[in-house]
Amino acid sequence: MVTTSYQSVGTNAKAEFTLKLHRGEGMILLGMNWKSGKPPVNFVGFAIEYQPPSAKAFKPLNNRLSFPTPGGAIGPQVQSSLVAPIQKFRWVHFPSEAQTAGAFNYRVTPLFMDAEENLSQGELQQANIELGKDTYQGELNVSFTRGFVSSQAFIDHYQQDGHTISEILPDNPDNGLDFKPTHPDAVEALSWLGFESRQSILEVLDTALATPTATVKAIAYDLNLPEVLERFERLGNRLTIIVDDSGQHGSATSCESQATARLVKSAGANQVKRQHMSGLQHNKVLIVESGTYKAVVCGSTNFSWRGLYVQANNTLVILQPSAVAVFSAAFDLYWNSASGAAFKKEPATAWTDLQLPSVNAKVTFSPHSTGSAVLQPVADDIDTATSSVLFALAFLYQTTGPLPNSIQTLERSQNIFVYGMSDRDDKKIDLANADGHFVLTEPEFLGANVPAPFRSESDGGSGVRLHNKFVIVDFDKPKLARVYTGSFNFSNPADTSNGENLLIIRDPRVATAYMVEAVSLFDHYEFRKATKKASDNAKPLQLQKPPVDITIKPWWDRYWSEALRQRDRELFS
């Protein structure tokens, strides 16, 4: 086995395929490829097993798809991949023990089916990799919400026995401050949905509460989540907070206005300010300062029900005094700025090095002036990609400007692999494929017309589902790998009107973490495209048996005959 801190490769020379593991945040991407030529026709997929740290036995991953029964009927809904193999050349696994210290051991076995439909195993590959809690312990941690409220897994866990999503999440986020979940497993459900982002945000606030000398500076765009607001209140006058008052947020009855009134009582009127710059005060930031604990929280995750429990979002926690100083200074400039025009003159609008020990990271704050605008330089940098560009960008295709133009140009390139997603406000997702085409899916939840063996899902309420704002460039090139992320929507308003933060992180471990999240989300949404096609054709989704004659292509043929699938197979393995 060959390994780095974030990737691991199987080394069994006897195996007919390769295996590569990529470390994500609470998840692992497995990439497989055939070593020589094409697989035999009777190759029917991969069995995947894993062994958590300190466990004695391997556990098989399950598959929701199965082979049709001899009579052609649908097989069991969930089976072990030892009998219902994975018919893909990559897979993202979310081990329930993800934060356990130690190595996760994976073994992947090719399965073959004979004429009598008996399965046999080929030579396996094996590799292990550590996940752990933090990306860089004591320095920087990347975390994500799960973003899968509309999913079969959510149904399995929390929508059985007549229970509904309305017992877990408010039907109307505007009523969020008064909503109390009634589902018997609500605590577990919120932890599952909020995933590592929820843990990161609450852990920072709880540490601040437990540190008597800690002060907290916060900037909130959406603020309707009781578990965050109540922690803010408990901080008393140790909290200084800016709350957005743009648009509906400025209404006297909005959650943001209600939360502000409560915080004025707990922290004092001099500690609370409403603000919207020239457009929005769109930052989602926490800054904790004390003699013993310093932390910054930033990213795309709003302090709201939808931000943590419905949308796909990312959160960065930086635990370094140098970064805290940069963000704290920017907060003070926002606090003291009379307008967006005034802030544009401040030094925080320039790229500033966070001076982290292990990671090359810089940040800039909006709004920018024309001379300090970053959108065009960022697009120009993305244009220099040599291998791949992956992105998850809310609202991208509702905006114009240099970044959409750059991405569309890259997608027409024969040399750059592009996968990406952009949410829209009509419950649809734009998927960008590496063949240069944009594919608009149907609504990304599965409604009444769901192909067997799947079940109808909740739509998760109104508003966007994919709220991330990140672009990953050349993740597979350690010296070039970089990520752009933050609250920044990669639009002209984000650049020159709103209060925002944008980071560039040049680090292959961080880039790989974001890459795994991007692939996981892309697969999640692309699955909906497959279910829609199956539903339209009145066909169930099933595993494919070996073809009975030469006119039928084996399941794996498209990974060699389609340029997009071929590049996918090669890039991640």
C-alpha angles and dihedrals in degrees: 000000000000115000145176125184091273107023136046132187131204114234105194102136091193094061117096093221140045128241128205126179122205120197114232131172105281089340142072129215116214116200122191133185136176111250100217130020118318130328118261116270092251094058105118104178146283130305110213125200131172138195117208119219112290092005117132099210138047120244121212119232113236130234126211089205122072139177116274114258118254088268091051096254124138114275127223114312096237125024138163113270086236086077100017102043126200108259096204134084093232136034136185114219125196105200112203089222093054097135094050112118116244139045127318109217119211130188122187123195128190114230127210131194124212129208091274089053094249116149124228132182130236129204111304133225121219133193138154136211138179122240109174125161104284134051090216109006113237092001117057135355128189116202138173140203113238095241092196104113086127098056143106089244092059090051091050093051105035114009101064128112094028096305117142138201089249087073089061107032131031115256088222117037089205086073091049099113091061099037119113119186116237100186111119090231097039095126092053092043093053091048090050094048096041090046116174095339092064091048092049096050096044093044092056092049093045091050089051091050091050092050107074094199095049121114123195129210114192138182116195129187099176114023115174104115114111096205090059097039092049090054090050089053093050090056089066113185091350085083125083112182142180115203122193116246101183123128114333091358088071093059115113090234099046120116088243091057092045091049090049091054091052092048092050087059095047101036103023131254092270090060098055129068135175117216144160106176109212091321120355136348089228102165119119101198140151122188119188121190129182138130092264105027131043125171143161124203119194140142135097100307115114120208090249144103092256094041094058105024110029109025130067104245141156132223130197122203115192118190102191129109091224092058092044090054092052095048093042091053090050090050090053090051091052091047093051098039114106091201147353088265090059093049091053089070094056126105091237089078090071122082106270125196112235089206096222116177098233107015132064102225133158133179137200129189129217153257094069128191120235089265095051099038113135105192097089095043090049091051090048090053092050088051088064093064111137101189119005147358121197124178147174108193125167115223094000096136093047089062136066127216144090100311099059088045092052094048093049090049091050091050090059090053117102092212106049123075111217129187121165151147136210124184124220131201094249095072092261132119127217110218118198114204128197092245090077097256131115114221118201110206127207115257105315096235122075112246132181099314099065119154117236134296092029130084136224115273137205116262091223095233131277125321136048123329101192107055100159121125109199140122123193119201124196096342089172094057107076095199094046103034114124142159131208113203145142136100089311115119094202090241134120093253090052089052102045110012113032135067102249144146127221125187131193113202117189104197132114095217092053091042090052091051091054091043092057090050091049092051092046092053093044091052091047093055097037088057087064089057089054092049091050091052092048091048093049090051093044090236129133120236108251141155115267121242121213111288116263094214139017094260090071119073120222117247092257097052095096090060087067103028098046117066093213094054092043093054090045091053092050100041099056098039 
